[in-house]
Backbone as a ProteinNet text record, in pm:
[ID]
protein_1_A
[PRIMARY]
MLKVMIVDDESLARQSIRTLVAQDRDINEILEASDGMQALAMFESKRPDILFLDIQMPGLNGIQLAEKLAHRCVVIFVTAYNQYAIAAFELNVVDYLLKPFDDERFFHSLQRAKERVRENSFGDAQQVQRLFKHMLAEPDRGFKSRLIVKDPGRIRLLDVEDIVFIVGAGNYAEVHLKDGKSILHRETMGTLEKQLDPEVFVRIHRSSIVRKSNICELKSTDKGDYKVILKCGHELTLSRRNKHKLDSLLE
[TERTIARY]
8095.9	8217.4	8278.9	8439.4	8525.7	8642.3	8667.1	8767.7	8872.7	9007	9133.2	9199.5	9283.1	9377	9509.2	9627.9	9787.8	9816.3	9899.4	10031.6	10129.2	10241.2	10402.8	10453.3	10558.7	10607.8	10689.3	10694.8	10750.5	10630.3	10620.9	10554.5	10554.9	10662.3	10680.4	10615.2	10625.9	10572.8	10405.1	10335.2	10232	10135.5	10237.4	10175.2	10177.3	10285.1	10273.3	10152.3	10151.6	10050.7	9907.5	9873.2	9742.4	9743.3	9810.2	9825.8	9759.7	9785.4	9741	9620.8	9602.4	9484.7	9377.8	9415.9	9306.9	9234.6	9320.7	9237.3	9154.1	9105.4	9015.2	8885.7	8781.6	8643.7	8580.1	8608.1	8521.3	8564.4	8687.5	8726.7	8719.2	8638.8	8589.6	8652.6	8723.3	8801.5	8932.5	9041.6	9187.9	9254.8	9232.2	9338.9	9445.6	9504.4	9657.4	9720.3	9782.2	9875.4	10047.9	10090.6	10255.9	10303.5	10205.6	10267	10162.9	10225.2	10102.7	10007	10029.4	9958.2	9840.2	9882.5	9830.3	9708.8	9761.7	9686.2	9535.7	9633.3	9511.4	9406.6	9431.5	9337.2	9184	9302.2	9214	9126	9157.4	9051.3	8937.4	8958	8844.8	8728	8748.4	8687.6	8622.7	8721.4	8692.2	8652.4	8696.4	8654.2	8687.2	8795.3	8838.6	8845.9	8840	8811.2	8936.9	9043.7	9129.7	9284.6	9389.4	9488.7	9602.9	9684.5	9767	9889.1	10016.5	10099.8	10201.3	10317.8	10489.7	10489.7	10577.1	10685.7	10739.2	10808.6	10882.3	10859.1	10786.2	10757.1	10751.1	10762.6	10782.5	10629.2	10655.4	10522.1	10528.8	10398.6	10339.6	10375.8	10471.7	10504.7	10424	10439.3	10315.9	10275.4	10339.6	10311.5	10220.8	10274	10181.3	10045.3	10046.7	9914.9	9828.2	9898.3	9817	9717.2	9807.7	9797.8	9636.2	9646	9506.4	9416	9432.1	9326.5	9277.5	9367.7	9375.3	9212.4	9181.1	9011	8936.2	8974.6	8839.9	8854	8963.3	8951.2	9069.1	9047.3	9205.4	9304.8	9402.9	9559.7	9622.6	9710.8	9791.2	9962	10038.1	10181.6	10238.6	10318.3	10381	10547.1	10639	10734.4	10876.8	10977.9	11114.9	11207.6	11082.8	11184.4	11122.9	11201.9	11130.8	11089.2	11204.7	11186.3	11075.8	10971.3	10838.3	10752.8	10735.9	10627.8	10559.8	10647.6	10536	10475.6	10536.1	10448.9	10344.3	10343.4	10269.2	10109.1	10180	10041.5	9960.2	10070	9974	9852.3	9871	9767	9685.8	9650.7	9563.4	9543.9	9672.7	9666.7	9631.8	9596.1	9567.9	9686.9	9776.1	9913.7	10052.9	10125	10296	10371	10380.3	10411.3	10572.6	10672.8	10788.5	10822.7	10910.5	10939.4	11075.6	11077.7	10950.8	10881.4	10780.4	10631.6	10623.7	10581.4	10513	10332.7	10321	10179.1	10105.3	10128.1	10024.1	10053.4	10167.9	10165.3	10039.9	10068.5	9947.4	9853	9788.9	9666	9602.1	9683.1	9639.7	9632.5	9709.4	9682.3	9567.1	9563	9439.6	9296.8	9293.7	9212	9143.3	9236.4	9209.1	9188.2	9224.2	9182.4	8996.1	8971	8820.4	8725.3	8806.4	8751.6	8687.2	8823.9	8804	8703.1	8678.9	8617.9	8494.2	8437.7	8306.1	8280.7	8339.7	8347.4	8331.8	8366.4	8342.1	8419.5	8502.1	8561.5	8644.6	8740.2	8781.4	8722.8	8593.5	8528.7	8465.8	8500.8	8471.9	8588.8	8713.8	8811.9	8836.2	8854.8	8842.7	8725	8625.7	8482.2	8509.1	8560.9	8575.6	8694	8793	8895.2	8852.5	8750.7	8743.4	8613.4	8520.5	8395.6	8530.3	8599.1	8718.8	8752.9	8796.6	8869.7	8754.6	8624.2	8520.6	8511.1	8500.6	8461.3	8550.8	8665.9	8794.8	8833.3	8764.5	8749.2	8726.2	8823.8	8832.5	8833	8663.2	8695.9	8678.8	8676.2	8727.3	8848.7	8959.8	9081.5	9181.3	9126.4	9194.9	9323.8	9308	9394.2	9331.4	9437.7	9334.9	9330.6	9209	9206.8	9244.3	9231.9	9269.8	9346.8	9409.6	9454.8	9446.8	9428.9	9435.1	9545.2	9544.8	9624.8	9602.8	9686.8	9612.9	9754.5	9689.4	9732.1	9688.9	9786.6	9709.6	9592.1	9522.6	9351.2	9276.6	9314.9	9244.3	9275.1	9178.1	9199.7	9164.6	9298.7	9258.7	9263.1	9197.5	9191.3	9270.8	9336.6	9437.4	9418.5	9381.4	9394.7	9475.8	9521.2	9611.6	9648.1	9524.7	9552.5	9676.9	9674.1	9750.2	9872.3	9953.2	10056.2	10154	10273.4	10428.8	10494.7	10526.8	10632.3	10595.3	10689.5	10694	10825.4	10900.6	11062	11029.4	11057.8	11057.5	11179	11100.5	11244.1	11175	11229.9	11179.5	11023.3	10949.2	10856.1	10744.8	10830.3	10729.8	10755.2	10677.5	10665.7	10653.2	10714.5	10698.4	10657.8	10530.7	10439.8	10433	10469.8	10488.3	10354.2	10326.9	10176.8	10249	10109.1	10142.2	10155.6	10091	10094.5	10247.8	10328.7	10435.2	10461.3	10351.4	10364	10399.7	10440	10479	10374.6	10378.4	10255.7	10357.6	10338	10467	10341.7	10382.7	10276.4	10305.8	10278.8	10295.1	10266.4	10358	10320	10480.9	10465.8	10625.4	10603.1	10730.7	10679.2	10634.2	10620.4	10622.7	10467.4	10442	10266.6	10213.7	10247.6	10227.5	10204.6	10299.4	10328.6	10236.9	10202.6	10064.3	9958.1	9925.7	9809.2	9793.5	9898.4	9885.6	9917.6	9839.6	9841.2	9925.2	9993.3	10118.7	10098.5	9992.1	9972.1	10001.4	9987.6	10046	10149.8	10179.2	10323.1	10394.3	10513.6	10644	10761.3	10758.7	10900.8	10993.8	11126.2	11218.5	11319.2	11340.5	11417.4	11343.6	11443.5	11386.8	11281.4	11360.9	11294.3	11246.3	11196.4	11127.5	11014.8	10900.7	10798	10738.1	10729.8	10702.2	10612.4	10521.7	10421.5	10473.2	10456.3	10548.5	10500.4	10374	10358.1	10419.5	10473	10610.4	10711.8	10762.3	10903	10926.3	11056.5	11058.7	11173.5	11283.8	11381.6	11491.8	11562	11667	11756.3	11886.7	12040.8	12113.6	12207.7	12287.7	12376.2	12449.4	12552.1	12665.6	12757.7	12926.1	12865.1	12766.2	12786.7	12642.8	12616.1	12538.7	12365.7	12340.7	12220.5	12166.5	12068	11974.6	11918.1	11954.2	11921.6	11751.2	11666.6	11505.3	11481.1	11464.3	11404.6	11312.8	11219.6	11082	11025.5	10899.1	10876.8	10891.1	10849.2	10884.6	11042.1	11133.5	11254.3	11363.2	11265.7	11347.1	11393.6	11520.8	11607.6	11555.7	11538.2	11523.6	11632.5	11626.2	11732.4	11670.1	11704.7	11653.3	11783.7	11732.4	11832.4	11913.7	12013.9	12037.9	11945.6	11913	11805.5	11654.2	11613.9	11518.4	11502	11677.2	11694.7	11577.2	11498.6	11427.3	11300.5	11270.4	11161.8	11149.6	11266.6	11318.7	11197.5	11132.1	11048.7	10930.4	10921.9	10769.7	10763.7	10885.3	10899.7	10900.2	10965.3	10957.7	10834.1	10726.9	10616.4	10517.1
16528.5	16552.5	16618.1	16640.3	16621.6	16765.4	16842.6	16928.5	16901.2	16922.9	16886.7	17014.6	17011.5	17162.5	17078.2	17138.3	17127.5	17229.4	17157.6	17281.1	17256.1	17321.9	17300.6	17414.6	17467.8	17602.4	17567.6	17467.7	17431.2	17430.8	17511.1	17495.9	17413.6	17374.8	17235.5	17136.7	17143.1	17008.9	16998.4	17114.9	17163.9	17097.2	17145	17150.8	16975.4	16919.8	16766.8	16675.9	16738.9	16676	16719.4	16830.6	16883.8	16820.2	16780.6	16705.4	16542.4	16491.5	16382.2	16369.8	16455.6	16494.1	16500.6	16587.9	16637.1	16523.2	16378.9	16287.1	16182.6	16227	16184.9	16247.4	16187.6	16211.6	16293.5	16241.7	16233.6	16392.9	16431	16588.3	16701.3	16812.6	16898.6	17039.8	17044.3	17163	17146	17202.3	17169.7	17318.5	17350.8	17448.6	17423	17551	17556.8	17637.8	17635.1	17716.4	17695.2	17828.1	17776.7	17802.2	17797.3	17782.4	17786.5	17731.8	17689.8	17815.4	17907.5	18021.2	18059.4	18042.6	18072.1	17954	17843.5	17714.7	17703.3	17765.6	17772.1	17864.4	17977.9	18085.1	18017.3	17984.4	17952.4	17808	17732	17590.4	17663.8	17784.7	17805.6	17878.7	17924.2	17962.1	17854.1	17755.2	17674.5	17532.4	17507.2	17349.9	17238.1	17204.8	17100.1	16965.1	16871.8	16742.8	16633.7	16659.8	16608	16674.1	16690.8	16798.7	16696.9	16751	16682.5	16789.1	16749.1	16861.9	16800.6	16905.8	16912.6	16915.8	16875	16883.1	17028.2	17044.6	17164.1	17282.4	17367.5	17504.8	17637.7	17740.3	17874.2	17884.1	17959.1	17952.3	17859.3	17802.7	17665.5	17556.2	17460.8	17356.7	17235	17142.7	17049.3	17010.5	16923.4	16883.9	16975.9	17097.3	17192.1	17227.2	17207.5	17256.3	17112.2	17012.1	16837.2	16869	16907.4	16907.6	16984	17094.1	17197	17136.9	17070.2	17021.9	16882.8	16799.2	16660.6	16636.3	16655.9	16625.9	16669.8	16749.7	16817.4	16788.8	16706.4	16698.7	16540.2	16499.8	16383.5	16438.9	16401.9	16427	16346.2	16384.3	16249.3	16397.9	16312.1	16416.3	16364.1	16442.8	16407.8	16515.7	16420	16486.4	16434	16456.7	16403.7	16337.3	16410.8	16354.9	16270.3	16136.5	16040.3	16041.2	16115.2	16108.8	16161	16219.8	16250.9	16194.3	16071.5	15929.6	15943.9	15869.9	15850.3	15973.5	16064.3	16134.2	16231.6	16191.7	16229	16127.3	15983.6	15893.5	15869	15975.3	15979	16070	16172.8	16258	16207.5	16070.1	15983.3	16016.8	16014.8	16110.3	15962.6	15957.5	15817	15817.6	15869.9	15808	15890.5	15867.1	15934.1	15879.9	15963.8	15983.7	16040	15966.2	15991.7	15998.6	16162.8	16160.4	16127.4	16063.7	16079.7	15945.3	15944.2	15820.8	15828.4	15708.9	15677.9	15645.4	15700.4	15750.1	15645.4	15494.8	15421.6	15393.7	15462.1	15468.6	15606.6	15738.6	15805.3	15796.5	15720.3	15719.6	15610.5	15506.7	15388.5	15477.8	15601.5	15673.8	15765.3	15835.7	15924.9	15810	15672	15635.2	15608.2	15572	15566.7	15662.7	15816.2	15948	15929.2	15902.6	15933.6	15822.5	15710.1	15559.9	15676.7	15736	15797.9	15900.9	15973.7	16077.3	16055.3	15963.2	15877.5	15794.9	15768.5	15676.4	15842.6	15934.6	16039.9	16032.7	15941	15898.9	16030.5	16104.6	16207.2	16282	16347.6	16388.9	16376.4	16252.6	16206.1	16155.7	16164.6	16119.6	16135.4	16285.6	16343	16296.2	16304.6	16266.9	16102.7	16040.5	15833.9	15896.3	15958.2	15958.2	16005.2	16093.2	16136.2	16058.5	15989.3	15915.5	15778.9	15729.2	15622	15681.7	15772.3	15830.4	15827.2	15851.4	15874.6	15720	15621.3	15499.3	15440.7	15426.4	15393.5	15475.2	15564.2	15611.2	15548	15524.3	15464.6	15509.9	15573.9	15674.9	15620.3	15512.9	15452.7	15417.4	15407.8	15380.3	15486	15496.2	15610	15575.7	15421.6	15327.8	15259.9	15277.5	15230.4	15082	15033	14901.8	14843.3	14918.3	14975.8	15082.6	15071.4	15205.3	15238.5	15342.7	15352.8	15407.5	15299.7	15317.4	15328.3	15467.1	15499.3	15469.3	15374.8	15335.8	15419.3	15413.2	15492.9	15459.4	15529.2	15519.9	15454.3	15407.7	15354.8	15395.1	15357.9	15342.7	15263.1	15160.4	15042.1	15050	14928.9	14928.7	14840.5	14867.5	14724.9	14713	14588	14550.2	14568.1	14648	14627.6	14494.1	14439.1	14267.5	14173.8	14238.2	14172.2	14210.7	14308.2	14369.8	14304.2	14222.7	14173.9	14282.1	14398.2	14441.3	14572.1	14710.1	14798.4	14831	14899	14917.6	15067.9	15188.8	15290.6	15360.7	15466.1	15504.7	15639.5	15739.8	15887	15920.7	15972.1	15986	15860.8	15741.2	15633.2	15514.9	15434.8	15302.2	15159.4	15095.4	14915.7	14850.2	14859.6	14726.2	14591.6	14500.5	14354.6	14271.8	14208.5	14140.3	13988.6	13926.5	13794.4	13728.5	13717.5	13648.3	13668	13715.7	13736.7	13883.3	13938.7	14052	14164.9	14291.8	14402.9	14497	14640.5	14742.8	14880.4	14958.2	15098.8	15147.2	15254.5	15351	15472.1	15598.4	15735	15743.6	15756.7	15744.9	15769.8	15870.2	15838	15767.9	15701.8	15597	15620.9	15779.4	15852.5	15861.1	15916	15921.1	15752.8	15650.3	15504.9	15492.3	15501.5	15442.4	15505	15655.7	15689	15606.4	15578.7	15522.9	15362.3	15301.6	15147.8	15142.8	15070.2	14991.4	14947.5	15043.6	15001.5	14885.7	14817	14706.3	14601.3	14651.4	14516.7	14541.7	14662.5	14709.1	14737.4	14773.1	14779.3	14893.6	15012.3	15087.4	15063.1	14947.2	14918.7	15011.5	15064.2	15168.1	15269.2	15369.5	15462.1	15451.2	15318.6	15305.5	15165.3	15074.7	14982.3	14977.5	14886.3	14886.3	14735.8	14681.6	14509	14476.4	14361.9	14302.5	14244.5	14281.4	14185.9	14036.3	13981.1	13850.7	13783.9	13854.4	13779.4	13782.8	13830.2	13824.2	13699.5	13632.6	13531.9	13513.4	13569.1	13567.1	13703.4	13719.4	13857.5	13803.7	13865.6	13809.5	14002.2	13959.4	14085.3	14099.6	14224.5	14242.7	14300	14330	14367.8	14561.6	14579.3	14707.2	14775.4	14638.4	14714.5	14717.3	14684.4	14656.6	14522.9	14508.3	14355.8	14338	14200.3	14177.9	14094.2	14149.4	14108.6	14005.1	13880.4	13803.4	13757.2	13727.8	13733.6	13610.7	13555	13396.5	13410.2	13470.4	13503.1	13475.5	13512	13451.1	13614.7	13743.5	13833	13900.1	13947.1	13988.1	14135	14227	14365.6	14438.6	14557.6	14580.6	14645.7	14645.6	14690.1	14809.6	14935.2	15033.3	15081	15086.3	15144.2	15228.7	15321.2	15426.7	15370.1	15223.8	15175.1	15027.6	15029.3	14907.4	14889	14996.2	15008.5	14966.4	14915.3	14857.2	14731.5	14667.9	14496.3	14483	14512.3	14489.2	14479.7	14543.6	14506.5	14425.9	14412	14267.3	14163.7	14141.4	14026.4	13994.4	14069.7	14045.8	13931.9
8515.5	8475.4	8548.2	8555.2	8642.4	8650.7	8724.2	8727.8	8744.9	8715	8746.4	8788.7	8842.3	8865.5	8865.9	8802.6	8765.1	8848	8929.4	9021.8	9033.8	8959.6	8913	8865.7	8921.7	8908.1	8708.5	8706.8	8608.1	8471.2	8370.2	8233.6	8174.2	8142.1	8063.1	8140.9	8234.9	8344.5	8388.4	8367.4	8367.3	8237.6	8153.1	7962.7	7938.5	8032.7	7978.7	8070	8192.3	8225.9	8185.6	8152.1	8065.2	7930	7864.5	7774	7791.7	7888.3	7918	8000.4	8033.6	8116.9	8008.5	7918.7	7809	7732.2	7711.8	7655	7713.5	7858.2	7936.1	7924.6	7892.7	7834.6	7953.4	8066.7	8185.1	8259.5	8200.5	8223.5	8192.6	8203.7	8107	8154.4	8275.3	8292.2	8355.1	8262.7	8338.3	8410.5	8491.3	8556.6	8591.9	8580.5	8616.6	8734.5	8806.4	8909.3	8926.7	8871.2	8915.7	9058.2	9176.5	9302.8	9429.1	9521.3	9634.6	9677.5	9658.3	9709.4	9575.6	9453.5	9399.9	9344.1	9398.7	9371.2	9465.8	9647.5	9743.8	9684.6	9634.1	9597.2	9480.8	9404.2	9267	9317.5	9433.4	9450.8	9545.6	9620.5	9699.9	9577.5	9483.9	9375	9268	9231.9	9141.3	9151.8	9309.5	9336.9	9265.2	9251.9	9142.4	9228.9	9144.9	9211.5	9213.4	9135.2	9136.8	9149.9	9229.8	9238.7	9175.5	9098.9	9061.5	9130.7	9223	9275.3	9257.3	9228.6	9253.2	9412.2	9437.4	9545.7	9587.6	9532.2	9580.9	9481	9561.7	9478.2	9554.2	9465.9	9592.5	9676.2	9791.9	9876.5	9955.8	9957.1	10010	9910.8	10001.7	9837.6	9882.9	9818	9775.4	9909.1	10001.2	10161	10206.1	10227.4	10288.7	10180.9	10109.5	10000	10028	10054.1	10063	10161.8	10311.5	10436.2	10427.7	10368	10361.3	10274	10156.5	10086.1	10090.9	10098.6	10066.2	10157	10233.6	10290.7	10175.5	10107.4	10015.6	9903.5	9821.7	9703.3	9700.4	9576.3	9552	9503.4	9555.4	9523	9497.5	9374.7	9288.9	9335	9388.3	9375.1	9240.7	9189.6	9082.3	9122.8	9124.3	9165.7	9136.3	9150	9082.7	9215.4	9350.7	9434.7	9508.7	9569.8	9581.3	9777.6	9845.5	9986.4	10053.8	9989.2	10047.4	10047.1	10003.8	9979.1	10083.3	10229.6	10319.5	10362.8	10402.4	10441.8	10342.4	10176.9	10113.2	10134.2	10146.4	10165.9	10317.9	10367.5	10544.2	10518	10409	10390.5	10314.5	10296.7	10204.2	10092	9970.2	9856.2	9815.8	9675.3	9590.9	9512.2	9483.9	9388	9457.1	9381.1	9417	9295.4	9186	9058.1	9042.3	9053.8	9029	8850.9	8851.2	8735.5	8689.6	8583.8	8460.7	8512.2	8412.2	8415.4	8263.7	8256.6	8146	8114.3	7990.9	7971.1	8065.6	8044.3	8109.7	8269.4	8314.6	8467.5	8499.9	8408	8465.6	8412.1	8373.5	8317.3	8381.9	8515.7	8589.1	8719.8	8733.8	8838	8857.9	8702.1	8679.6	8723.7	8630.4	8704.2	8818	8895.5	9063.2	9109	9085.8	9129.9	9120.7	8988.1	8931	9020.5	9080.9	9147.3	9244.4	9287.6	9473	9470.8	9326.2	9358.4	9329.5	9273.1	9280.1	9388.3	9502.4	9565.8	9718.5	9685.8	9776	9898.2	9887.2	10026.2	10123.3	10027.9	10116.8	10163.2	10159.3	10221.4	10342.5	10392.9	10551.2	10601	10534.1	10628.7	10786.5	10757.6	10874.7	10979.4	10957.8	11040.1	11067.9	10974.4	11011.9	11145	11124.2	11217.5	11322.8	11373.8	11484.6	11538.1	11440.5	11480.7	11541.9	11486.5	11531.9	11700.3	11688.2	11817.7	11930.2	11883.6	11977	12027.7	11921	11982.8	12032.9	12090.1	12099.1	12222.1	12269.6	12387.6	12512	12632.7	12740.1	12850.6	12884.9	13003.1	13126.3	13150.1	13291.1	13311.2	13246.3	13283.4	13207	13070.3	12999.6	12916	12918.1	12810.5	12692.6	12558.1	12519.5	12443.8	12388.9	12374	12227.4	12148.9	12002.9	11938.3	11902.1	11792.1	11671.8	11631.6	11507.2	11420.5	11303.5	11238.6	11083.5	11039.9	10898.6	10752.9	10713.3	10567.5	10460.1	10371.2	10250.3	10203.6	10182.8	10120.2	10280.8	10377.5	10458	10618.1	10723.2	10821.1	10907.4	10997.1	11050.5	11219.3	11267.8	11437.1	11453.7	11524.2	11580.7	11726.6	11725.3	11910.4	11941.1	12080.3	12161.6	12208.2	12205.5	12259.2	12217.4	12061.9	11982.4	11951.3	12021	12011.2	12158.3	12071.7	12172.8	12221.6	12124	12166.8	12013	12097.9	12007.2	12029.6	11890.8	11861.9	11820.9	11865.4	11786.6	11697.5	11613.2	11534.6	11472.6	11551.9	11527.5	11558.1	11475.2	11495.5	11454.5	11437.8	11419	11508	11499.4	11577	11517	11501.3	11438.6	11561.1	11541.9	11630.1	11555.1	11659.5	11644.8	11678.7	11612.4	11660.7	11715.5	11766.9	11793.8	11707.6	11554.1	11442.1	11352.6	11438.8	11363.8	11264.6	11212.3	11183.7	11284.6	11145	11228.9	11148.9	11208	11125.6	11147	11012.9	11072.1	11096.4	11241.7	11310.2	11307.2	11275.7	11280	11427.5	11496.7	11684.3	11730.2	11815.1	11915.4	12005.4	12092.7	12168.9	12308.7	12338.4	12469.4	12431.9	12330.7	12285.6	12327.8	12246.4	12289.9	12442.5	12487	12636.4	12718.1	12709	12752.9	12737.8	12624.4	12569.6	12612.7	12693.8	12687.5	12822.6	12869.4	13049.3	13059.2	13198.9	13244.7	13319.8	13375.5	13401.1	13314.7	13183.2	13088.6	13017.8	12959.6	12881.8	13003.5	12956.1	13018.7	12948.4	12942	12865.5	12899	12853.2	12877.5	12812.9	12750	12652.9	12595.7	12587.1	12494.5	12385.8	12297.1	12164.1	12202.7	12316.7	12318.9	12428.9	12392.3	12505.1	12441.8	12578	12558.3	12638.8	12600.9	12690.4	12823.8	12873.6	13055.3	13010.2	12972	12995.5	12880.8	12817.2	12661.1	12699.9	12836.4	12879.7	12953.4	12889	12945	13019.5	12973.9	13045.1	13036.1	13153.1	13136.3	13166	13129.8	13095.6	13124.6	13238.3	13276.8	13139.6	13116.2	13025.5	13104.9	13012.3	13066.3	13118.4	13014.8	13002.1	13117.6	13239.8	13318.6	13306.3	13188.3	13141.6	13115.8	13049.7	13100.8	12914.1	12888	12761.5	12808.6	12753.9	12722.4	12648.6	12671	12597.2	12612.1	12460.3	12450.9	12408.3	12460.5	12441.1	12251.9	12208.9	12050.5	11991.4	12074.9	12054.1	12008.6	12032.1	12022.3	12138.7	12106.3	12175.2	12221.3	12313.8	12331	12413.4	12442.8	12588.2	12702.3	12818.8	12904.8	12977.8	12943.4	12978.5	13086.8	13127.8	13249.1	13335.9	13249.6	13336.8	13359.6	13322.6	13372	13434.8	13478.6	13556.3	13717.7	13737.3	13862.8	13839.3	13707	13650.6	13620.5	13694.1	13722.5	13805	13920.4	14019.1	13948.7	13852.8	13758	13685.6	13635.5	13524.1	13577.8	13700	13784.5	13844.2	13811.3	13895	13861.1
[MASK]
+++++++++++++++++++++++++++++++++++++++++++++++++++++++++++++++++++++++++++++++++++++++++++++++++++++++++++++++++++++++++++++++++++++++++++++++++++++++++++++++++++++++++++++++++++++++++++++++++++++++++++++++++++++++++++++++++++++++++++++++++++++++++++

């Protein structure tokens, strides 16, 4: 039998979820908290299996609470705000329900949460990530041969050998592969540059890193920078501040 905790500062929202959860025979205890701090204290004493979390709450918000608890239980976000979805799934949550939702959508999410509890995968998530980091350590040269890419509900290993180029946007990087696919990776360009062998990759712009062997042409522009043409047809920019890297590109 399972325990569920509903965390939302609106009593009507908690009651709506409680009514739905109470229909599931596998759940024998339903807990409620009206803010993040109350939920955190209750969690330590009650240890629920599944957590339904709102985003905007007094004290600790839903994202902050999930950061503390998502590795110890299964989390489903239930919120009216869609802009936090990426941050939520990075915490390995099961689902992100946007209000208003219908009963079918809710029970589908609850079923996924129950399956995750049975798999007991949440308890091992951090250990798995530490194991991957240990496996991927490159003690001789210090550069990565594979990258850890976290997706909702899973962790993937990406071979650096398959990377053609990378373009960045804030704290994310879009990794483009030899097969034409691209993968969104939560990592800054500065961090990635340090992880990749400079004999193989070169950073040509604050928002782009490219595999040297995939460069086939350089074109100067009127602005004093260069267009970098790749074998796959993509065009990137070599910024003026990186012009000193031309010698490296032409080696």
